[in-house]
Amino acid sequence: EAQVTQNPRYLITVTGKKLTVTCSQNMNHEYMSWYRQDPGLGLRQIYYSMNVEVTDKGDVPEGYKVSRKEKRNFPLILESPSPNQTSLYFCASSLYGGLNEKLFFGSGTQLSVL
Amino acid sequence: LAKTTQPISMDSYEGQEVNITCSHNNIATNDYITWYQQFPSQGPRFIIQGYKTKVTNEVASLFIPADRKSSTLSLPRVSLSDTAVYYCLVGGNTGGFKTIFGAGTRLFVKA
């Protein structure tokens, strides 16, 4: 089954403790992206990747890192999480990244930073 | 990226047809119109995509007038489970690896 898999589904951590949210897709997509969703602010793009070793900032990249060492994986790294990064995070992928393509989303990761 | 405008919210009753309109006045020639559905705490899900005229699938219909400056997502005979947020995205295969989701339209279906 074609899917985007994120882990963990829920994560509670403390300020400053490094964490990684994993994202994997099994559709051989070149494009992958991370979003955060906050009440009243909709979905905001954090980082995206057009292919292996090619990443770029979205609208809200501060405090986040990403890497794309393999086509299927696109982890989101919070080196020193802060409470304002408490949010619902989604990973997504599409074939090449064009807006005329279908975006496939993961189930989400609810992160709480205390 | 074409800027889109949708109503913030809509209410409906079970069994009714719901039409959600999206305005995109600066749509470019190569842009497509895509709609996504999002349930609470879940990722958005692709519903339908079109370029012009009318597109229909098992879930919805998409009506696009000749000038393409707006589009209407039509959900036939909604049920309680159609309560969700619906997003309209407009763009093509160039110039936009960034994606911008607006606030979407929150549809609430009542019994």
PDB file of C-alpha atoms in Angstrom:
ATOM      1  CA  GLU A   1       0.000   0.000   0.000  1.00  0.00           C
ATOM      2  CA  ALA A   2       1.307   3.433  -0.966  1.00  0.00           C
ATOM      3  CA  GLN A   3       1.898   5.414   2.171  1.00  0.00           C
ATOM      4  CA  VAL A   4       3.872   7.966   4.122  1.00  0.00           C
ATOM      5  CA  THR A   5       4.821   6.715   7.569  1.00  0.00           C
ATOM      6  CA  GLN A   6       5.685   9.015  10.429  1.00  0.00           C
ATOM      7  CA  ASN A   7       6.924   8.075  13.852  1.00  0.00           C
ATOM      8  CA  PRO A   8       6.207   8.574  16.636  1.00  0.00           C
ATOM      9  CA  ARG A   9       2.506   9.452  16.604  1.00  0.00           C
ATOM     10  CA  TYR A  10       2.785  11.243  19.948  1.00  0.00           C
ATOM     11  CA  LEU A  11       5.865  12.670  21.627  1.00  0.00           C
ATOM     12  CA  ILE A  12       6.283  14.538  24.887  1.00  0.00           C
ATOM     13  CA  THR A  13       9.693  15.964  25.644  1.00  0.00           C
ATOM     14  CA  VAL A  14      11.400  18.683  27.629  1.00  0.00           C
ATOM     15  CA  THR A  15      13.038  21.876  26.499  1.00  0.00           C
ATOM     16  CA  GLY A  16      16.473  21.357  25.022  1.00  0.00           C
ATOM     17  CA  LYS A  17      16.370  17.602  24.584  1.00  0.00           C
ATOM     18  CA  LYS A  18      17.209  16.760  20.973  1.00  0.00           C
ATOM     19  CA  LEU A  19      14.637  14.717  19.108  1.00  0.00           C
ATOM     20  CA  THR A  20      14.026  13.287  15.673  1.00  0.00           C
ATOM     21  CA  VAL A  21      10.728  12.616  13.966  1.00  0.00           C
ATOM     22  CA  THR A  22      11.061  10.065  11.216  1.00  0.00           C
ATOM     23  CA  CYS A  23       9.279  10.052   7.880  1.00  0.00           C
ATOM     24  CA  SER A  24       9.393   7.368   5.242  1.00  0.00           C
ATOM     25  CA  GLN A  25       7.573   6.886   1.944  1.00  0.00           C
ATOM     26  CA  ASN A  26       7.323   3.773  -0.213  1.00  0.00           C
ATOM     27  CA  MET A  27       6.307   5.403  -3.495  1.00  0.00           C
ATOM     28  CA  ASN A  28       9.766   6.308  -4.823  1.00  0.00           C
ATOM     29  CA  HIS A  29       8.810   9.973  -4.656  1.00  0.00           C
ATOM     30  CA  GLU A  30      11.501  12.555  -5.215  1.00  0.00           C
ATOM     31  CA  TYR A  31       9.748  15.337  -3.298  1.00  0.00           C
ATOM     32  CA  MET A  32       9.203  15.304   0.453  1.00  0.00           C
ATOM     33  CA  SER A  33       8.136  18.044   2.809  1.00  0.00           C
ATOM     34  CA  TRP A  34       7.460  18.830   6.454  1.00  0.00           C
ATOM     35  CA  TYR A  35       4.606  20.954   7.799  1.00  0.00           C
ATOM     36  CA  ARG A  36       3.458  22.078  11.182  1.00  0.00           C
ATOM     37  CA  GLN A  37      -0.147  22.799  11.985  1.00  0.00           C
ATOM     38  CA  ASP A  38      -1.237  25.111  14.755  1.00  0.00           C
ATOM     39  CA  PRO A  39      -4.766  26.213  15.636  1.00  0.00           C
ATOM     40  CA  GLY A  40      -5.757  29.235  13.581  1.00  0.00           C
ATOM     41  CA  LEU A  41      -2.560  29.179  11.525  1.00  0.00           C
ATOM     42  CA  GLY A  42      -3.250  26.316   9.162  1.00  0.00           C
ATOM     43  CA  LEU A  43      -0.492  24.211   7.641  1.00  0.00           C
ATOM     44  CA  ARG A  44       2.886  25.907   7.395  1.00  0.00           C
ATOM     45  CA  GLN A  45       5.788  24.448   5.488  1.00  0.00           C
ATOM     46  CA  ILE A  46       9.017  23.917   7.449  1.00  0.00           C
ATOM     47  CA  TYR A  47      11.432  22.351   4.963  1.00  0.00           C
ATOM     48  CA  TYR A  48      11.175  20.482   1.714  1.00  0.00           C
ATOM     49  CA  SER A  49      13.420  18.295  -0.374  1.00  0.00           C
ATOM     50  CA  MET A  50      13.382  17.891  -4.109  1.00  0.00           C
ATOM     51  CA  ASN A  51      15.695  14.884  -4.130  1.00  0.00           C
ATOM     52  CA  VAL A  52      18.457  13.157  -2.222  1.00  0.00           C
ATOM     53  CA  GLU A  53      20.833  15.689  -0.662  1.00  0.00           C
ATOM     54  CA  VAL A  54      18.677  18.600  -1.920  1.00  0.00           C
ATOM     55  CA  THR A  55      16.738  20.465   0.752  1.00  0.00           C
ATOM     56  CA  ASP A  56      15.395  23.975   1.111  1.00  0.00           C
ATOM     57  CA  LYS A  57      13.638  26.123   3.656  1.00  0.00           C
ATOM     58  CA  GLY A  58       9.919  26.572   3.745  1.00  0.00           C
ATOM     59  CA  ASP A  59       8.146  29.348   5.567  1.00  0.00           C
ATOM     60  CA  VAL A  60       9.012  28.453   9.167  1.00  0.00           C
ATOM     61  CA  PRO A  61      12.432  26.697   9.208  1.00  0.00           C
ATOM     62  CA  GLU A  62      13.851  28.262  12.392  1.00  0.00           C
ATOM     63  CA  GLY A  63      14.684  25.684  15.049  1.00  0.00           C
ATOM     64  CA  TYR A  64      14.491  22.714  12.681  1.00  0.00           C
ATOM     65  CA  LYS A  65      16.914  20.659  10.639  1.00  0.00           C
ATOM     66  CA  VAL A  66      16.306  18.050   7.991  1.00  0.00           C
ATOM     67  CA  SER A  67      18.385  15.609   6.014  1.00  0.00           C
ATOM     68  CA  ARG A  68      17.753  13.563   2.885  1.00  0.00           C
ATOM     69  CA  LYS A  69      20.377  10.866   2.633  1.00  0.00           C
ATOM     70  CA  GLU A  70      18.056   8.355   1.010  1.00  0.00           C
ATOM     71  CA  LYS A  71      15.110   8.930  -1.262  1.00  0.00           C
ATOM     72  CA  ARG A  72      12.592   7.228   1.007  1.00  0.00           C
ATOM     73  CA  ASN A  73      13.492   8.952   4.304  1.00  0.00           C
ATOM     74  CA  PHE A  74      13.226  12.562   5.371  1.00  0.00           C
ATOM     75  CA  PRO A  75      13.699  12.975   9.135  1.00  0.00           C
ATOM     76  CA  LEU A  76      12.870  16.186  10.967  1.00  0.00           C
ATOM     77  CA  ILE A  77      15.366  17.099  13.679  1.00  0.00           C
ATOM     78  CA  LEU A  78      14.825  19.461  16.576  1.00  0.00           C
ATOM     79  CA  GLU A  79      18.276  20.066  18.052  1.00  0.00           C
ATOM     80  CA  SER A  80      17.030  22.028  21.056  1.00  0.00           C
ATOM     81  CA  PRO A  81      13.242  21.947  21.223  1.00  0.00           C
ATOM     82  CA  SER A  82      11.380  24.824  22.813  1.00  0.00           C
ATOM     83  CA  PRO A  83       7.756  25.100  23.957  1.00  0.00           C
ATOM     84  CA  ASN A  84       6.826  27.163  20.881  1.00  0.00           C
ATOM     85  CA  GLN A  85       7.555  24.072  18.787  1.00  0.00           C
ATOM     86  CA  THR A  86       4.655  22.270  20.413  1.00  0.00           C
ATOM     87  CA  SER A  87       2.549  21.475  17.388  1.00  0.00           C
ATOM     88  CA  LEU A  88       1.100  18.831  15.099  1.00  0.00           C
ATOM     89  CA  TYR A  89       3.617  17.864  12.438  1.00  0.00           C
ATOM     90  CA  PHE A  90       2.965  16.284   9.060  1.00  0.00           C
ATOM     91  CA  CYS A  91       5.288  14.814   6.508  1.00  0.00           C
ATOM     92  CA  ALA A  92       4.211  14.649   2.878  1.00  0.00           C
ATOM     93  CA  SER A  93       5.561  13.428  -0.438  1.00  0.00           C
ATOM     94  CA  SER A  94       4.807  13.681  -4.128  1.00  0.00           C
ATOM     95  CA  LEU A  95       6.438  12.480  -7.292  1.00  0.00           C
ATOM     96  CA  TYR A  96       8.367  15.608  -8.285  1.00  0.00           C
ATOM     97  CA  GLY A  97       6.901  18.372  -6.127  1.00  0.00           C
ATOM     98  CA  GLY A  98       4.758  20.204  -8.606  1.00  0.00           C
ATOM     99  CA  LEU A  99       1.516  21.628  -7.316  1.00  0.00           C
ATOM    100  CA  ASN A 100      -0.265  19.756 -10.082  1.00  0.00           C
ATOM    101  CA  GLU A 101       0.662  16.512  -8.374  1.00  0.00           C
ATOM    102  CA  LYS A 102      -1.046  14.664  -5.580  1.00  0.00           C
ATOM    103  CA  LEU A 103       0.524  15.184  -2.171  1.00  0.00           C
ATOM    104  CA  PHE A 104       0.465  12.187   0.149  1.00  0.00           C
ATOM    105  CA  PHE A 105       0.491  12.971   3.857  1.00  0.00           C
ATOM    106  CA  GLY A 106       1.507  10.970   6.877  1.00  0.00           C
ATOM    107  CA  SER A 107      -0.763  10.504   9.885  1.00  0.00           C
ATOM    108  CA  GLY A 108       0.943  13.212  11.877  1.00  0.00           C
ATOM    109  CA  THR A 109       3.092  13.558  14.993  1.00  0.00           C
ATOM    110  CA  GLN A 110       1.700  15.449  17.952  1.00  0.00           C
ATOM    111  CA  LEU A 111       4.679  16.993  19.738  1.00  0.00           C
ATOM    112  CA  SER A 112       4.537  18.588  23.168  1.00  0.00           C
ATOM    113  CA  VAL A 113       7.612  20.392  24.490  1.00  0.00           C
ATOM    114  CA  LEU A 114       7.452  21.106  28.211  1.00  0.00           C
TER     115      LEU A 114
ATOM    116  CA  LEU B   1       1.744  30.517  -6.523  1.00  0.00           C
ATOM    117  CA  ALA B   2      -1.818  31.618  -7.030  1.00  0.00           C
ATOM    118  CA  LYS B   3      -3.421  33.111  -3.950  1.00  0.00           C
ATOM    119  CA  THR B   4      -6.692  31.428  -3.046  1.00  0.00           C
ATOM    120  CA  THR B   5      -9.689  32.621  -1.067  1.00  0.00           C
ATOM    121  CA  GLN B   6     -12.256  30.296   0.469  1.00  0.00           C
ATOM    122  CA  PRO B   7     -15.045  30.770   3.002  1.00  0.00           C
ATOM    123  CA  ILE B   8     -13.816  30.165   6.538  1.00  0.00           C
ATOM    124  CA  SER B   9     -16.682  27.884   7.468  1.00  0.00           C
ATOM    125  CA  MET B  10     -19.921  26.348   6.241  1.00  0.00           C
ATOM    126  CA  ASP B  11     -22.713  24.416   7.884  1.00  0.00           C
ATOM    127  CA  SER B  12     -24.915  21.819   6.239  1.00  0.00           C
ATOM    128  CA  TYR B  13     -27.288  19.002   7.046  1.00  0.00           C
ATOM    129  CA  GLU B  14     -26.992  15.349   6.230  1.00  0.00           C
ATOM    130  CA  GLY B  15     -28.203  14.488   2.746  1.00  0.00           C
ATOM    131  CA  GLN B  16     -27.700  17.960   1.314  1.00  0.00           C
ATOM    132  CA  GLU B  17     -25.363  18.884  -1.497  1.00  0.00           C
ATOM    133  CA  VAL B  18     -22.544  21.174  -0.394  1.00  0.00           C
ATOM    134  CA  ASN B  19     -20.713  23.546  -2.704  1.00  0.00           C
ATOM    135  CA  ILE B  20     -17.479  25.189  -1.583  1.00  0.00           C
ATOM    136  CA  THR B  21     -16.093  27.897  -3.820  1.00  0.00           C
ATOM    137  CA  CYS B  22     -12.459  28.902  -4.101  1.00  0.00           C
ATOM    138  CA  SER B  23     -11.368  32.144  -5.762  1.00  0.00           C
ATOM    139  CA  HIS B  24      -8.014  32.236  -7.539  1.00  0.00           C
ATOM    140  CA  ASN B  25      -7.943  35.365  -9.671  1.00  0.00           C
ATOM    141  CA  ASN B  26      -4.257  35.162 -10.572  1.00  0.00           C
ATOM    142  CA  ILE B  27      -4.259  31.561 -11.728  1.00  0.00           C
ATOM    143  CA  ALA B  28      -1.597  30.902 -14.347  1.00  0.00           C
ATOM    144  CA  THR B  29      -2.050  29.094 -17.632  1.00  0.00           C
ATOM    145  CA  ASN B  30      -0.343  25.916 -16.475  1.00  0.00           C
ATOM    146  CA  ASP B  31      -1.905  25.829 -13.005  1.00  0.00           C
ATOM    147  CA  TYR B  32      -4.141  23.035 -11.794  1.00  0.00           C
ATOM    148  CA  ILE B  33      -6.718  23.245  -9.024  1.00  0.00           C
ATOM    149  CA  THR B  34      -6.506  20.615  -6.315  1.00  0.00           C
ATOM    150  CA  TRP B  35      -8.710  20.030  -3.293  1.00  0.00           C
ATOM    151  CA  TYR B  36      -7.744  18.270  -0.086  1.00  0.00           C
ATOM    152  CA  GLN B  37      -9.815  17.103   2.868  1.00  0.00           C
ATOM    153  CA  GLN B  38      -8.525  17.019   6.423  1.00  0.00           C
ATOM    154  CA  PHE B  39     -10.150  15.361   9.417  1.00  0.00           C
ATOM    155  CA  PRO B  40      -9.104  16.425  12.936  1.00  0.00           C
ATOM    156  CA  SER B  41      -5.612  15.243  13.850  1.00  0.00           C
ATOM    157  CA  GLN B  42      -5.125  13.539  10.491  1.00  0.00           C
ATOM    158  CA  GLY B  43      -3.083  14.523   7.459  1.00  0.00           C
ATOM    159  CA  PRO B  44      -4.833  16.136   4.496  1.00  0.00           C
ATOM    160  CA  ARG B  45      -6.105  13.741   1.877  1.00  0.00           C
ATOM    161  CA  PHE B  46      -6.357  14.395  -1.854  1.00  0.00           C
ATOM    162  CA  ILE B  47      -9.958  14.613  -3.052  1.00  0.00           C
ATOM    163  CA  ILE B  48      -9.981  15.864  -6.614  1.00  0.00           C
ATOM    164  CA  GLN B  49      -8.013  17.822  -9.181  1.00  0.00           C
ATOM    165  CA  GLY B  50      -8.952  19.624 -12.345  1.00  0.00           C
ATOM    166  CA  TYR B  51      -7.755  22.028 -14.995  1.00  0.00           C
ATOM    167  CA  LYS B  52     -10.941  23.188 -16.674  1.00  0.00           C
ATOM    168  CA  THR B  53     -14.671  22.430 -17.041  1.00  0.00           C
ATOM    169  CA  LYS B  54     -15.869  19.602 -14.836  1.00  0.00           C
ATOM    170  CA  VAL B  55     -14.216  16.673 -13.147  1.00  0.00           C
ATOM    171  CA  THR B  56     -16.071  13.997 -11.199  1.00  0.00           C
ATOM    172  CA  ASN B  57     -14.888  11.073  -9.141  1.00  0.00           C
ATOM    173  CA  GLU B  58     -16.453   8.782  -6.569  1.00  0.00           C
ATOM    174  CA  VAL B  59     -16.135  11.396  -3.841  1.00  0.00           C
ATOM    175  CA  ALA B  60     -16.839  14.803  -5.381  1.00  0.00           C
ATOM    176  CA  SER B  61     -17.202  16.971  -8.441  1.00  0.00           C
ATOM    177  CA  LEU B  62     -15.115  19.974  -9.351  1.00  0.00           C
ATOM    178  CA  PHE B  63     -16.565  22.737 -11.497  1.00  0.00           C
ATOM    179  CA  ILE B  64     -14.222  25.205 -13.178  1.00  0.00           C
ATOM    180  CA  PRO B  65     -15.620  28.035 -15.302  1.00  0.00           C
ATOM    181  CA  ALA B  66     -14.040  29.064 -18.561  1.00  0.00           C
ATOM    182  CA  ASP B  67     -12.035  31.944 -17.062  1.00  0.00           C
ATOM    183  CA  ARG B  68     -10.679  29.585 -14.343  1.00  0.00           C
ATOM    184  CA  LYS B  69     -10.624  32.379 -11.775  1.00  0.00           C
ATOM    185  CA  SER B  70     -12.675  30.309  -9.383  1.00  0.00           C
ATOM    186  CA  SER B  71     -13.624  26.703  -8.790  1.00  0.00           C
ATOM    187  CA  THR B  72     -16.357  24.931  -6.871  1.00  0.00           C
ATOM    188  CA  LEU B  73     -16.003  21.688  -4.991  1.00  0.00           C
ATOM    189  CA  SER B  74     -19.339  19.887  -4.860  1.00  0.00           C
ATOM    190  CA  LEU B  75     -20.010  17.171  -2.304  1.00  0.00           C
ATOM    191  CA  PRO B  76     -23.245  15.296  -3.078  1.00  0.00           C
ATOM    192  CA  ARG B  77     -25.481  14.188  -0.214  1.00  0.00           C
ATOM    193  CA  VAL B  78     -23.082  14.856   2.642  1.00  0.00           C
ATOM    194  CA  SER B  79     -23.031  12.751   5.784  1.00  0.00           C
ATOM    195  CA  LEU B  80     -21.741  13.462   9.279  1.00  0.00           C
ATOM    196  CA  SER B  81     -18.422  11.913   8.287  1.00  0.00           C
ATOM    197  CA  ASP B  82     -17.852  14.673   5.736  1.00  0.00           C
ATOM    198  CA  THR B  83     -17.286  17.127   8.578  1.00  0.00           C
ATOM    199  CA  ALA B  84     -13.737  18.268   7.890  1.00  0.00           C
ATOM    200  CA  VAL B  85     -11.588  21.122   6.634  1.00  0.00           C
ATOM    201  CA  TYR B  86     -11.350  21.469   2.855  1.00  0.00           C
ATOM    202  CA  TYR B  87      -8.357  23.140   1.226  1.00  0.00           C
ATOM    203  CA  CYS B  88      -8.043  24.506  -2.279  1.00  0.00           C
ATOM    204  CA  LEU B  89      -4.547  24.623  -3.795  1.00  0.00           C
ATOM    205  CA  VAL B  90      -3.628  26.136  -7.127  1.00  0.00           C
ATOM    206  CA  GLY B  91      -0.347  25.651  -8.925  1.00  0.00           C
ATOM    207  CA  GLY B  92       1.543  23.959 -11.699  1.00  0.00           C
ATOM    208  CA  ASN B  93       4.712  22.002 -12.201  1.00  0.00           C
ATOM    209  CA  THR B  94       7.063  24.960 -12.203  1.00  0.00           C
ATOM    210  CA  GLY B  95       8.144  27.638  -9.823  1.00  0.00           C
ATOM    211  CA  GLY B  96       6.634  26.183  -6.741  1.00  0.00           C
ATOM    212  CA  PHE B  97       8.101  23.511  -4.624  1.00  0.00           C
ATOM    213  CA  LYS B  98       6.842  25.493  -1.735  1.00  0.00           C
ATOM    214  CA  THR B  99       3.247  24.683  -0.929  1.00  0.00           C
ATOM    215  CA  ILE B 100       0.912  27.072   0.714  1.00  0.00           C
ATOM    216  CA  PHE B 101      -2.200  25.856   2.388  1.00  0.00           C
ATOM    217  CA  GLY B 102      -4.589  28.598   3.342  1.00  0.00           C
ATOM    218  CA  ALA B 103      -6.953  28.372   6.275  1.00  0.00           C
ATOM    219  CA  GLY B 104      -9.313  26.161   4.304  1.00  0.00           C
ATOM    220  CA  THR B 105     -13.060  25.856   4.729  1.00  0.00           C
ATOM    221  CA  ARG B 106     -14.354  24.166   7.846  1.00  0.00           C
ATOM    222  CA  LEU B 107     -17.471  22.201   6.900  1.00  0.00           C
ATOM    223  CA  PHE B 108     -19.736  21.097   9.707  1.00  0.00           C
ATOM    224  CA  VAL B 109     -22.452  18.602   8.815  1.00  0.00           C
ATOM    225  CA  LYS B 110     -25.344  18.359  11.227  1.00  0.00           C
ATOM    226  CA  ALA B 111     -27.824  15.540  11.684  1.00  0.00           C
TER     227      ALA B 111
END
